[in-house]
Amino acid sequence: MSTSNMSTYRQGHDPSVTYNHTLRTAEVEGAFVIPHIKPEFKILDVGCGPGTITTGFAKYVPQGSVTGIDLTDEVLGQAEAHLAQQSPKISNVKFEKGNVLDGLHFEDGEFDLVFCSQVLIHIPDPVSALREMKRVCKSKTGLICAREGDWPFRYVPYSPGLQVFHRYFYEMINGKAPSSIAQPDQPPFAPGHKGGSLVHVHARQAGFDPSRIEKGGKVTIYGTESERRQYATSMINRMEKGGHNEKYVQKLGATEEQLNEIAQAWKEWADDVDGWHAIMHCETICRN
């Protein structure tokens, strides 16, 4: 695979990072897509991660197939392991290494539906990615579907430690954050921002007809005690086991004091009976 346009997933694929990804399902992340799927569809899942959504689509295309692509052997190994654990065995799913920015090896119009979830926000050139997804999708009848989180994330309470986390997390994905990142009521748009609310704009720039772009969205809430503890633990594990601490320090200039402040803030948020966290997901369907 060429590395001329090599895209990287800056959060990495350590199991402490992909743990949250393994909780994603076709029935939740792909709920807006499922009504459009026909049994004979060929589906491409771009940025498939550990493969739980990819394998979840399989039951909806018994006469078709699902192909998942991602960047590294590490995460594709996790996807293959997940596929091997399915019972009954799934025979219409496969995983391959592929980078949408380098150009995919698939033929023009090879797929009926191209899907991605939480992928375009991590790609340095989402317009080029959507253009390539458009190419491999059938003209006139094909669907390109994206579900992408948007900024700002919402926290209650929005403690100083979570504000520090929010800024560094944003910068790891989008680059330098503006000062408004610490203000929960102001969208932290900055040059290079790739939030889900801009997917339809990027799609238009990629050549899709705006009149054939459908825009929707849903919100994921973490509010119960068990939801808070699970989410906070996963965030702390990402920092301490998944290499995020090192990235915050080496790439973004965080201090050891700030890292400790972030970890303590997550623990306090998980224990807080008023603790609440929301992420808006923008769901976009582009008709080719």
XYZ file of C-alpha atoms in Angstrom:
288
model
C 0.000 0.000 0.000
C 1.334 3.383 -0.948
C 2.108 5.780 1.851
C 1.880 8.942 -0.223
C -1.398 9.892 1.392
C -1.053 7.691 4.443
C -3.818 8.320 6.906
C -3.177 7.533 10.544
C -5.570 6.899 13.389
C -3.933 9.087 16.005
C -5.562 7.323 18.936
C -3.902 4.029 17.970
C -5.325 0.504 17.983
C -4.305 -0.748 21.403
C -7.126 -2.892 22.888
C -7.627 -0.213 25.550
C -8.598 2.137 22.707
C -10.607 -0.293 20.598
C -12.509 -1.629 23.627
C -15.182 1.053 23.163
C -15.241 0.250 19.457
C -16.065 -3.405 20.185
C -19.283 -2.241 21.852
C -20.526 -0.705 18.597
C -23.154 -2.646 16.664
C -24.822 -2.503 13.271
C -28.168 -2.124 15.029
C -27.073 1.090 16.794
C -24.373 2.688 14.646
C -25.982 1.468 11.431
C -29.639 1.867 12.424
C -30.123 4.657 9.876
C -28.655 2.419 7.159
C -30.427 -0.893 7.794
C -33.815 0.128 6.272
C -32.021 0.731 2.947
C -30.176 -2.612 2.820
C -31.348 -5.306 0.405
C -30.471 -9.013 0.880
C -28.184 -9.112 -2.160
C -26.200 -5.954 -1.339
C -22.414 -5.829 -1.409
C -21.352 -3.576 1.495
C -17.978 -1.940 2.113
C -17.195 -0.874 5.694
C -14.407 1.722 5.575
C -12.389 1.920 8.801
C -13.969 -1.253 10.165
C -11.917 -1.315 13.374
C -12.429 -4.505 15.405
C -15.207 -5.579 13.060
C -18.305 -5.680 15.254
C -20.374 -3.464 12.951
C -19.046 -5.243 9.852
C -20.081 -8.670 11.085
C -23.367 -7.230 12.311
C -24.312 -6.201 8.778
C -23.829 -9.779 7.525
C -27.260 -11.003 8.594
C -28.937 -8.315 6.510
C -27.245 -9.437 3.265
C -27.677 -13.248 3.199
C -27.258 -13.267 -0.597
C -24.623 -10.524 -0.527
C -21.365 -9.781 1.247
C -19.628 -7.362 3.613
C -15.995 -6.277 3.257
C -14.247 -4.408 6.049
C -11.066 -2.424 5.450
C -8.696 -0.714 7.860
C -5.132 0.527 8.050
C -3.179 -1.885 10.227
C -2.622 -5.585 10.736
C -3.106 -4.952 14.461
C -6.740 -3.886 14.228
C -7.534 -6.286 11.364
C -6.289 -9.086 13.591
C -8.826 -8.022 16.201
C -11.534 -8.058 13.518
C -10.544 -11.516 12.296
C -10.577 -12.822 15.876
C -14.066 -11.389 16.400
C -15.280 -12.989 13.161
C -13.836 -16.379 14.159
C -15.753 -16.261 17.446
C -19.166 -15.904 15.794
C -21.628 -18.753 16.125
C -23.071 -19.772 13.793
C -20.105 -19.148 11.514
C -20.399 -16.133 9.208
C -19.277 -16.874 5.649
C -20.057 -13.625 3.805
C -17.644 -11.279 5.634
C -13.981 -10.617 4.896
C -11.393 -8.101 6.115
C -8.621 -6.477 4.097
C -5.978 -3.815 4.552
C -6.866 -0.641 2.705
C -6.421 3.123 2.834
C -9.183 5.142 1.223
C -6.798 8.068 0.668
C -4.342 5.929 -1.272
C -7.051 4.639 -3.600
C -8.771 1.298 -3.141
C -8.195 -1.723 -5.366
C -11.934 -2.191 -5.946
C -13.558 -1.561 -9.316
C -15.720 1.456 -10.063
C -19.265 0.832 -8.817
C -18.380 -2.461 -7.113
C -20.493 -1.889 -3.974
C -24.165 -1.152 -3.381
C -23.464 0.552 -0.064
C -20.328 2.093 1.412
C -20.433 2.744 5.163
C -18.168 4.367 7.714
C -18.575 5.120 11.406
C -16.313 7.587 13.270
C -13.812 7.543 10.411
C -14.036 10.783 8.420
C -13.358 12.890 11.525
C -9.962 11.175 11.778
C -9.012 11.442 8.092
C -6.844 14.419 7.077
C -8.698 14.836 3.763
C -12.342 13.757 4.158
C -13.286 15.198 0.755
C -10.841 12.914 -1.055
C -11.993 9.993 1.079
C -15.626 10.592 0.152
C -14.671 10.962 -3.515
C -13.017 7.521 -3.443
C -15.986 6.028 -1.598
C -18.209 7.515 -4.306
C -16.093 5.897 -7.011
C -16.407 2.346 -5.682
C -20.159 2.706 -5.073
C -22.753 2.015 -7.765
C -23.913 5.065 -9.658
C -27.581 6.090 -9.450
C -28.571 3.359 -6.952
C -25.592 3.286 -4.579
C -25.525 4.718 -1.055
C -22.604 6.208 0.868
C -23.470 6.405 4.575
C -21.439 8.035 7.345
C -21.973 8.327 11.098
C -19.564 10.816 12.653
C -19.323 12.401 16.088
C -19.361 16.173 16.367
C -17.808 18.755 18.665
C -18.175 19.976 21.311
C -18.765 16.976 23.529
C -20.945 17.803 26.541
C -20.069 17.056 30.150
C -21.837 17.641 33.464
C -20.079 18.682 35.582
C -17.596 20.242 33.135
C -14.765 20.324 35.642
C -11.409 22.002 34.964
C -9.817 18.567 34.554
C -12.343 17.514 31.905
C -11.841 20.835 30.126
C -8.118 20.058 29.922
C -8.896 16.556 28.627
C -11.371 17.907 26.075
C -8.783 20.318 24.692
C -6.024 17.719 24.333
C -8.411 15.099 22.913
C -9.640 17.621 20.336
C -6.091 18.643 19.416
C -4.995 15.019 18.996
C -7.674 14.633 16.320
C -8.011 18.094 14.770
C -4.844 20.022 15.524
C -4.545 23.203 17.538
C -7.719 24.033 19.452
C -9.091 27.561 19.778
C -9.595 29.123 23.192
C -13.323 28.387 23.004
C -12.637 24.670 23.564
C -12.957 25.335 27.302
C -16.361 26.971 26.853
C -19.033 24.245 26.698
C -21.530 26.467 24.888
C -19.239 27.433 22.021
C -18.389 25.098 19.134
C -14.603 24.716 18.957
C -14.353 24.971 15.193
C -10.793 25.570 14.024
C -8.920 25.319 10.732
C -8.921 21.635 9.839
C -12.010 20.849 11.927
C -13.655 17.664 10.651
C -16.704 17.260 12.886
C -19.679 15.197 11.793
C -21.792 18.297 11.190
C -19.586 19.071 8.183
C -19.867 15.695 6.428
C -22.618 16.914 4.094
C -20.417 19.890 3.169
C -17.476 17.616 2.425
C -19.795 15.341 0.427
C -20.922 18.252 -1.747
C -17.284 19.189 -2.292
C -16.618 15.561 -3.269
C -19.187 15.792 -6.062
C -22.430 14.611 -4.501
C -25.644 16.376 -5.486
C -26.817 18.339 -2.384
C -30.442 17.468 -3.218
C -29.527 13.779 -2.827
C -27.831 14.150 0.565
C -29.913 13.211 3.619
C -28.860 14.690 6.978
C -29.843 13.296 10.376
C -28.431 12.606 13.788
C -28.677 10.943 17.185
C -27.174 11.486 20.618
C -25.349 8.956 22.783
C -25.756 9.561 26.524
C -23.629 8.250 29.383
C -25.647 9.019 32.495
C -26.197 5.990 34.705
C -23.638 4.975 37.298
C -22.608 1.892 35.308
C -22.344 3.889 32.069
C -20.202 6.530 33.765
C -17.873 4.018 35.364
C -17.417 2.049 32.153
C -16.747 5.161 30.097
C -14.425 6.795 32.631
C -12.445 3.574 33.033
C -12.033 3.286 29.275
C -10.801 6.885 29.029
C -8.279 6.372 31.844
C -7.094 3.104 30.255
C -6.568 4.879 26.943
C -4.353 7.383 28.703
C -2.400 5.001 30.895
C -2.296 1.823 28.757
C -3.079 3.004 25.251
C -0.283 5.537 24.952
C -2.413 8.672 25.064
C -0.468 10.121 27.988
C 2.713 9.985 25.933
C 0.973 11.550 22.926
C -0.450 14.359 25.046
C 3.011 15.074 26.478
C 5.218 14.574 23.426
C 2.944 15.956 20.712
C 0.757 18.459 22.537
C 2.851 19.699 25.438
C 0.805 18.407 28.358
C 2.432 18.309 31.788
C 2.475 15.460 34.287
C 0.337 17.614 36.559
C -2.287 17.964 33.842
C -2.334 14.226 33.192
C -2.971 13.585 36.874
C -5.675 16.251 36.859
C -7.412 14.576 33.905
C -7.332 11.109 35.489
C -8.678 12.446 38.779
C -11.415 14.361 36.943
C -12.639 11.182 35.226
C -12.764 9.345 38.554
C -14.706 12.166 40.195
C -17.089 12.388 37.228
C -17.784 8.645 37.424
C -18.605 8.975 41.145
C -20.798 12.053 40.725
C -24.515 11.268 40.885
C -25.073 14.249 38.573
C -22.467 13.053 36.072
C -23.633 13.097 32.459
C -21.899 13.001 29.082
C -23.356 13.386 25.592
C -21.948 12.987 22.102
C -23.884 14.057 19.037
C -23.559 11.765 16.021
C -24.331 13.188 12.588
C -25.748 10.590 10.188
C -25.405 11.379 6.496
C -26.692 9.377 3.518
C -25.408 10.341 0.066
C -27.179 8.887 -2.952
C -24.671 8.324 -5.714
